[in-house]
Coordinates of C-alpha atoms in Angstrom, one line a residue:
X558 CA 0.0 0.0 0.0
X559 CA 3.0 2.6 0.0
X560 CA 2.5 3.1 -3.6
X561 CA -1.3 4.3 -3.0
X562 CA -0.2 6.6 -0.3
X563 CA 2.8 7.7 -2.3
X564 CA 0.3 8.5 -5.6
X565 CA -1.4 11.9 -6.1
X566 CA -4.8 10.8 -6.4
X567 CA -7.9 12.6 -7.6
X568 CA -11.7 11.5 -8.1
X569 CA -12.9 12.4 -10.8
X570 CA -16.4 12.8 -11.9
X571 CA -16.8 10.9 -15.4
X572 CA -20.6 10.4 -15.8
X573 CA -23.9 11.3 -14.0
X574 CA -26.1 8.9 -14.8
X575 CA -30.1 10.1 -14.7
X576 CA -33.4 8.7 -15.2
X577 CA -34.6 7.5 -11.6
X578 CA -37.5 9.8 -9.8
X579 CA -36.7 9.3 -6.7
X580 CA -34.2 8.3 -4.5
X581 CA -31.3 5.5 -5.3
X582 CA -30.3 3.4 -2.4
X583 CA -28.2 0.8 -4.0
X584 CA -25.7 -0.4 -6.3
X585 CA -24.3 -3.9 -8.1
X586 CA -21.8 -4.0 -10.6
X587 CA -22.4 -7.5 -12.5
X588 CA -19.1 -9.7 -11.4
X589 CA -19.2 -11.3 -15.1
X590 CA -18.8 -7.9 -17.3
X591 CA -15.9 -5.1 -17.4
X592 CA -13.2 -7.7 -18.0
X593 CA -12.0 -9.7 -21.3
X594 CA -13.6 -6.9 -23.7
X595 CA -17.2 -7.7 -22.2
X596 CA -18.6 -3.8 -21.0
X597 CA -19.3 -3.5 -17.3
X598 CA -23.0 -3.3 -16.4
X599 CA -24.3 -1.6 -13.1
X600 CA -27.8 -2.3 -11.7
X601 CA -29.2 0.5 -9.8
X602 CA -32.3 0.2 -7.5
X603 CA -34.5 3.3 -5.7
X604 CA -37.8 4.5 -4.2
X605 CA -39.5 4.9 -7.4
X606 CA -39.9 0.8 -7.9
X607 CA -37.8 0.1 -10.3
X608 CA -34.2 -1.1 -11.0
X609 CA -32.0 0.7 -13.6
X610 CA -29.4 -1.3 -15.5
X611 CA -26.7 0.4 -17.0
X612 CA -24.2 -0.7 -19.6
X613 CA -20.5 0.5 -20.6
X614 CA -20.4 2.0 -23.8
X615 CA -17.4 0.1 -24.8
X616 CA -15.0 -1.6 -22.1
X617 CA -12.9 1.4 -22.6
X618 CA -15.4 4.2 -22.3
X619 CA -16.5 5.8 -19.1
X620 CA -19.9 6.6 -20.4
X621 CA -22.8 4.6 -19.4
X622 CA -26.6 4.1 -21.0
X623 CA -29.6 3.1 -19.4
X624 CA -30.1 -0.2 -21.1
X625 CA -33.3 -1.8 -19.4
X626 CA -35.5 -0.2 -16.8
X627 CA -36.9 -3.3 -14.1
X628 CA -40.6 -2.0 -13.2
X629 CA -44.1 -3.4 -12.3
X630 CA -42.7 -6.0 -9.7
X631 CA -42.3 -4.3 -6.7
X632 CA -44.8 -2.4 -5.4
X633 CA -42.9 -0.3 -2.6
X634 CA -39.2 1.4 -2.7
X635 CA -37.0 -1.6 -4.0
X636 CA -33.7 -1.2 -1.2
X637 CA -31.2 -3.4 -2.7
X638 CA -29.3 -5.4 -5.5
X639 CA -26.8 -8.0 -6.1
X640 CA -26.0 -9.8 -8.7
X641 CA -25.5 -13.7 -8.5
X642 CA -21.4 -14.6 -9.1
X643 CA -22.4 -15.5 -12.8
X644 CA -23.7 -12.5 -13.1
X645 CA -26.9 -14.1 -14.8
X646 CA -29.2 -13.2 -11.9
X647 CA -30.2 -10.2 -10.2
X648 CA -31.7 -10.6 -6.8
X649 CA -33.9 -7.6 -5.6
X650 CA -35.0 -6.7 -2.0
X651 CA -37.8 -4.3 -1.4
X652 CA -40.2 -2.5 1.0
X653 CA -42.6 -4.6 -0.3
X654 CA -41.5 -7.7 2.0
X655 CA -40.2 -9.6 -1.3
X656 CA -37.3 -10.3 -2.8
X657 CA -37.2 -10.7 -6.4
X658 CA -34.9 -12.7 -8.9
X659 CA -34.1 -11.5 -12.3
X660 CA -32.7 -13.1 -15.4
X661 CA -31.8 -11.2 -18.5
X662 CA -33.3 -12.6 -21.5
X663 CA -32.2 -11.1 -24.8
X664 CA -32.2 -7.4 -23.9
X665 CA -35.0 -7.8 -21.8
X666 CA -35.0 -8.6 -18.2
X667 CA -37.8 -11.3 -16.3
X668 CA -39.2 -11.8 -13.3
X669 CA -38.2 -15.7 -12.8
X670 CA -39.1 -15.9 -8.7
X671 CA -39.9 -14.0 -6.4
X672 CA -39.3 -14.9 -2.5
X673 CA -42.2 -14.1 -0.1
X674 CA -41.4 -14.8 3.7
X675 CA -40.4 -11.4 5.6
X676 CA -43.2 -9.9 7.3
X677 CA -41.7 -6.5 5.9
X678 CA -39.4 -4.2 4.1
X679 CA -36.7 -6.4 2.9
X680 CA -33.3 -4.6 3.5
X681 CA -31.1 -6.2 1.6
X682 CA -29.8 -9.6 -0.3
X683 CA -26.5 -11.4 -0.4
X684 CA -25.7 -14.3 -2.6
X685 CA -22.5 -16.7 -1.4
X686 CA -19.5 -17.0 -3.2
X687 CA -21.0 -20.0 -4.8
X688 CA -24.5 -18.5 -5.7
X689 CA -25.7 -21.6 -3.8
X690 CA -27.3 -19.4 -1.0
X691 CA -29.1 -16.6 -1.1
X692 CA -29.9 -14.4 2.4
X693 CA -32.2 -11.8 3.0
X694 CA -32.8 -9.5 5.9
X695 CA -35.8 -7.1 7.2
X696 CA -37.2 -4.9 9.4
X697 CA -38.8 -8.1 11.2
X698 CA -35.4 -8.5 12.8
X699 CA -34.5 -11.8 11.0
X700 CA -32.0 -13.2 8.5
X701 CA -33.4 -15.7 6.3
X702 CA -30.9 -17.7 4.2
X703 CA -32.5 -19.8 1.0
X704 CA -31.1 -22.7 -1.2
X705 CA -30.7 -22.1 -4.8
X706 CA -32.2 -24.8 -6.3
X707 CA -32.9 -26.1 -9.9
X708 CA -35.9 -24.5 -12.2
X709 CA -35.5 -20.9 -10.3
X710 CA -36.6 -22.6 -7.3
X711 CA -35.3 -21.6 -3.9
X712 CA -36.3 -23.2 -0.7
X713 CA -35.9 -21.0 2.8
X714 CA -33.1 -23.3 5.3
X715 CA -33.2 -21.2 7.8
X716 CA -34.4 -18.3 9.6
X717 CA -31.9 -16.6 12.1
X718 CA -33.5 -14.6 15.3
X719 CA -30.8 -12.7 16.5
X720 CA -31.0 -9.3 15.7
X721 CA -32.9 -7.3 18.2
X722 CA -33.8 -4.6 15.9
X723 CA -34.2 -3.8 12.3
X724 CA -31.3 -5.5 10.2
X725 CA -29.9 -3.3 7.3
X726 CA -27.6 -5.3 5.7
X727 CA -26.4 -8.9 5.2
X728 CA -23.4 -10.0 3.4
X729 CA -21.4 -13.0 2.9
X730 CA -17.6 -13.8 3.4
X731 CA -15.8 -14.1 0.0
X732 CA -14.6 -17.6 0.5
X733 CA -16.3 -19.7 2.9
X734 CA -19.8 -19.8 3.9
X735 CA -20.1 -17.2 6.7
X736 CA -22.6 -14.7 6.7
X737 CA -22.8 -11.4 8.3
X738 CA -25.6 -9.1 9.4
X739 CA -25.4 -5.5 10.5
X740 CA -28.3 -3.3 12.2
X741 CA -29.8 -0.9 14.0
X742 CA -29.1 -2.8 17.4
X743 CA -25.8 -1.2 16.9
X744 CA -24.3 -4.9 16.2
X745 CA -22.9 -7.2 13.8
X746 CA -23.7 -10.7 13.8
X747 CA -21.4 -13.8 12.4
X748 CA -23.8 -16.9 11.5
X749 CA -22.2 -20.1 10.6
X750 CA -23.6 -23.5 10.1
X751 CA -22.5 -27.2 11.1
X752 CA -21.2 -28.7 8.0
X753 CA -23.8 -29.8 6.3
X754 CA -27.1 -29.6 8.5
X755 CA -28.2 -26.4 7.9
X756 CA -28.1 -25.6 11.3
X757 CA -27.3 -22.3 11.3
X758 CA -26.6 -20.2 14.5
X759 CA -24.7 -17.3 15.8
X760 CA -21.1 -18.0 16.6
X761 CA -20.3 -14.2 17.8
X762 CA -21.7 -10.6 18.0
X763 CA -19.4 -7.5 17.4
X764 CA -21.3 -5.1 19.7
X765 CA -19.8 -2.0 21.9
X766 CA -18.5 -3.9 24.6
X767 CA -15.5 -5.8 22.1
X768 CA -15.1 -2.5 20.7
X769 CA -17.9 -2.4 18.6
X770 CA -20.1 0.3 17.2
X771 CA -22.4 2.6 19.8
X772 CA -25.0 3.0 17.1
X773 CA -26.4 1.6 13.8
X774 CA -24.6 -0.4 11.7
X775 CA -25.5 0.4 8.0
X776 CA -22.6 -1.6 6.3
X777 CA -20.0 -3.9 6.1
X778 CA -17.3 -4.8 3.1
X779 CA -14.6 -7.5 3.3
X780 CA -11.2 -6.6 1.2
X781 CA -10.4 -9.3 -1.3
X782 CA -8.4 -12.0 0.5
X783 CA -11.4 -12.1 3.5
X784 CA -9.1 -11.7 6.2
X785 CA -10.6 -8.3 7.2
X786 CA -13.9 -6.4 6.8
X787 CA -14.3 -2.9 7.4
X788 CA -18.2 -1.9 8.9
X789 CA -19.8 2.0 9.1
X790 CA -22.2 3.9 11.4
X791 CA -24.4 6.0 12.8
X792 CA -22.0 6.7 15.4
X793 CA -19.5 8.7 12.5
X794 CA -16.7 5.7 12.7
X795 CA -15.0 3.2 10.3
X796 CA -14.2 0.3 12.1
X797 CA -11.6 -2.3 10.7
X798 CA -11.7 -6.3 11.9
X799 CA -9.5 -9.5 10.8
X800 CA -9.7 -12.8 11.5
X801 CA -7.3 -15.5 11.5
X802 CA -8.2 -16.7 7.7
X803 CA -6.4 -20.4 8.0
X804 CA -8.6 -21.1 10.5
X805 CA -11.9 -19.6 9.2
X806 CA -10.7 -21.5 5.3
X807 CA -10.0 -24.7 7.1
X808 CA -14.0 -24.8 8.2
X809 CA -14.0 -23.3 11.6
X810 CA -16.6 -21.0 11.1
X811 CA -16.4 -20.4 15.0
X812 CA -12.5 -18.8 14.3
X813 CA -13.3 -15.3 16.3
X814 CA -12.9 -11.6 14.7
X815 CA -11.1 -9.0 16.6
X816 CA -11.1 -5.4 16.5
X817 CA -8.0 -3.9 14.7
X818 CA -8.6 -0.2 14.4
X819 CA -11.4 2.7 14.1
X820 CA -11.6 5.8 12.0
X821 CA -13.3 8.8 13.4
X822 CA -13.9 12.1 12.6
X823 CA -13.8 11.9 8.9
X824 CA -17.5 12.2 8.2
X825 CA -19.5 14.4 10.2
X826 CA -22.8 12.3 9.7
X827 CA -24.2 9.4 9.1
X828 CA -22.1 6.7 7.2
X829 CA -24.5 4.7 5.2
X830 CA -21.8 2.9 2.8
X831 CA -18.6 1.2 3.0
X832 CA -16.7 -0.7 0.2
X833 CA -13.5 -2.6 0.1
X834 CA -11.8 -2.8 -3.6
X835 CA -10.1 -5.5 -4.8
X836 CA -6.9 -3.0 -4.9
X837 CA -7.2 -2.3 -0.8
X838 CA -9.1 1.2 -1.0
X839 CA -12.3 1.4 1.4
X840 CA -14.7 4.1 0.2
X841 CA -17.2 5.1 2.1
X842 CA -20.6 7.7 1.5
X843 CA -22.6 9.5 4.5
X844 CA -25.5 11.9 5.3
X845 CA -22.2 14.7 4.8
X846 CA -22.6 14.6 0.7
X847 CA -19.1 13.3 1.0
X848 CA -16.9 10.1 -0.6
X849 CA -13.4 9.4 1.8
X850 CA -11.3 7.4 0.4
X851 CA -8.7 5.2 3.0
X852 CA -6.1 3.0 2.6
X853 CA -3.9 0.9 4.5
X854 CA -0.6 2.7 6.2
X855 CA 2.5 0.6 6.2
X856 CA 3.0 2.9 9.5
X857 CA 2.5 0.3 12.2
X858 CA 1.3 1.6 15.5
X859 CA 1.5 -1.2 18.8
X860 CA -1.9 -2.1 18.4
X861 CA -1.8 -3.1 14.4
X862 CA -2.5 -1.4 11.4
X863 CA -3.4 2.0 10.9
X864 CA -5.5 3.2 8.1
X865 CA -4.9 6.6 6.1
X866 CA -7.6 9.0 4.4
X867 CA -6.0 9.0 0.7
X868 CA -8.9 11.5 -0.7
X869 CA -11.7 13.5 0.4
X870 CA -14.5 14.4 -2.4
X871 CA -16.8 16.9 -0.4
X872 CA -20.1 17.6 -2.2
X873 CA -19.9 14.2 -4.1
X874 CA -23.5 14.6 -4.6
X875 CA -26.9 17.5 -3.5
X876 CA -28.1 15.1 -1.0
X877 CA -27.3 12.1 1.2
X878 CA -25.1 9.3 -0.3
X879 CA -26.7 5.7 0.0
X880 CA -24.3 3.8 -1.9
X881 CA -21.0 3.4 -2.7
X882 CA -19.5 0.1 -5.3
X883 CA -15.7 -0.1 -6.7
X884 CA -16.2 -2.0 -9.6
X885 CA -15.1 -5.6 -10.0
X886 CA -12.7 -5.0 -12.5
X887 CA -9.3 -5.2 -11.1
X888 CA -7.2 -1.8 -11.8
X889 CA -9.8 0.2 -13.4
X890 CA -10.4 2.0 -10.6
X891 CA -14.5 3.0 -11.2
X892 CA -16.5 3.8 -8.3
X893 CA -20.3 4.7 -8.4
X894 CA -21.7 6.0 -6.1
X895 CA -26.1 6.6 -5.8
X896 CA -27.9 9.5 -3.2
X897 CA -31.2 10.7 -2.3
X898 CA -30.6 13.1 -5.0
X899 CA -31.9 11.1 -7.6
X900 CA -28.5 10.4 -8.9
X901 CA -25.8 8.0 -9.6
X902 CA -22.1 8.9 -10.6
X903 CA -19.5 7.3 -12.2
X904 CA -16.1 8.6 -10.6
X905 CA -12.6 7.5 -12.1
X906 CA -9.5 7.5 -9.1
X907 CA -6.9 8.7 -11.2
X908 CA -3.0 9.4 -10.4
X909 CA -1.7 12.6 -11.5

């Protein structure tokens, strides 16, 4: 990471991409596009029902078109995306209590499930590394995590009580079968199952008193090699945990996460979105209209690693910023980023 901190870097604003009437909470760049000459599509989701996809011009370009607009299946604000690891599904959560899955047929997309359980708003949904699982969470306080199964079928394994509050995020490590949930009871929870009987349970809660956050929990992001995961709040902090990854690969889903470092004082409200990219730079977006930009120091301190602000992009958008996504392209160095605005940009992180 000295190179990153050695670089002038700047963000630059590339594209604003327009078209949704209200206000866009989330983001998914497709995993199967922006590499090998195929043009990297975004999916956008917001209050006014419907999803946005958006497609490169050319795998070079930095401008985007609105390519397929996803309406009349959600009936309420849709919350959040994420594309399957093919990329040849879209799963959507919404205020609605559903959770829809898409599949692009010719240059059309299709409704091909949809997953009814949650007594209401759906928060957001996670598919596994695999695309095996899928997990939901909701107001109603629970996690539910489903089977993929054959014919667009997918069959609810469990449901995980937990949470005391409303849960605003799930997400699932990058290379085994852990999930995470983050929520408004200020916690994040690690579920984990017994090899193969679907019994899943909590194995440990990241709460205030093992350093944990004092309020909400919006988000969580894990950098590529899963051995650390970087969470936001409403209590204005960045927090950074690892884990001891042999243990946690080798199928001890129990293996504990510890605390490494938080960053305060860089946002001066609400941080709603945190994302680690696969070169080591966490973004985050909050209430301020701001993007920060961090990356790791190779300045060691006695308790670990220490994390430096690399940018600061004030007035990133008009209003609050709900989401922001590096792309899954290795070195291209794209982030989008989606606000109550109505907006979603396309920045480029460029050295000069």
């Amino acid at each position: 990471m000295t190179l990153l901190e050695e670089e002038s870097l700047k963000l630059t604003e590339v594209q604003r991409l327009e078209g949704h009437t209200d206000r866009v909470w989330g983001l998914a760049w497709n995993p199967a596009t922006g590499a090998d000459g195929v043009p990297a599509v975004l999916a956008s989701c917001s209050g006014d029902k419907t999803i946005r996809i958006w497609q490169q011009r050319s795998p070079s370009s930095t401008s985007f078109d609105c390519k397929a607009v996803l309406e009349d299946t959600h009936s309420r604000t849709v919350r959040s995306c994420a594309w399957s690891p093919s990329g040849k599904q879209l799963a959507t959560a919404s205020f609605d209590a559903t959770t829809a899955i898409w599949e692009q047929n010719g240059s059309d997309f299709e409704c091909v499930s949809t997953l009814e359980g949650h007594e209401n708003e759906v928060k957001s949904v996670s598919w596994n590394a695999s695309g095996s699982l899928l997990a939901t969470c909701s107001r109603d306080k629970c996690v539910w995590i489903w089977e993929v199964l054959p014919g667009n079928e997918y069959d609810c394994v469990s449901v995980l009580q937990g949470h005391t509050q409303d849960v605003k995020m799930v997400q699932w490590h990058p290379t085994v079968d852990v999930l995470f949930s983050c929520s408004y009871d200020n916690t994040i929870k690690v579920w984990a199952d017994d090899g193969d009987s679907d019994d899943w349970h909590c194995v440990q809660t990241l709460g205030e008193s093992n350093s944990g956050h004092s309020s909400t929990v919006w988000a969580l992001s894990f950098n590529s090699t899963g051995d650390k995961m970087v969470t936001c709040s409403d209590d204005l902090t960045i927090k950074v945990w690892d884990v001891d990854i042999i243990s946690l690969q080798s199928g001890d889903g129990n293996a504990s996460w510890r605390h490494v470092c938080t960053m305060s004082g860089y946002h001066d409200r609400t941080i709603f979105s945190v994302h680690w990219s696969k070169e080591g730079i966490i973004a985050t977006g909050a209430a301020d209209d701001a993007i920060r930009l961090f990356a790791q120091s190779q300045d060691h301190s006695v308790d670990g690693a220490l994390y430096k602000l690399l940018l600061k992009k004030e007035k990133a958008h008009d209003m609050d910023i709900n989401s922001v996504q590096w792309s899954s392209t290795q070195g291209n160095r794209l982030l989008a980023s989606a606000s109550d605005d109505g907006t979603i940009k396309i920045w480029k992180l460029e050295s000069f």
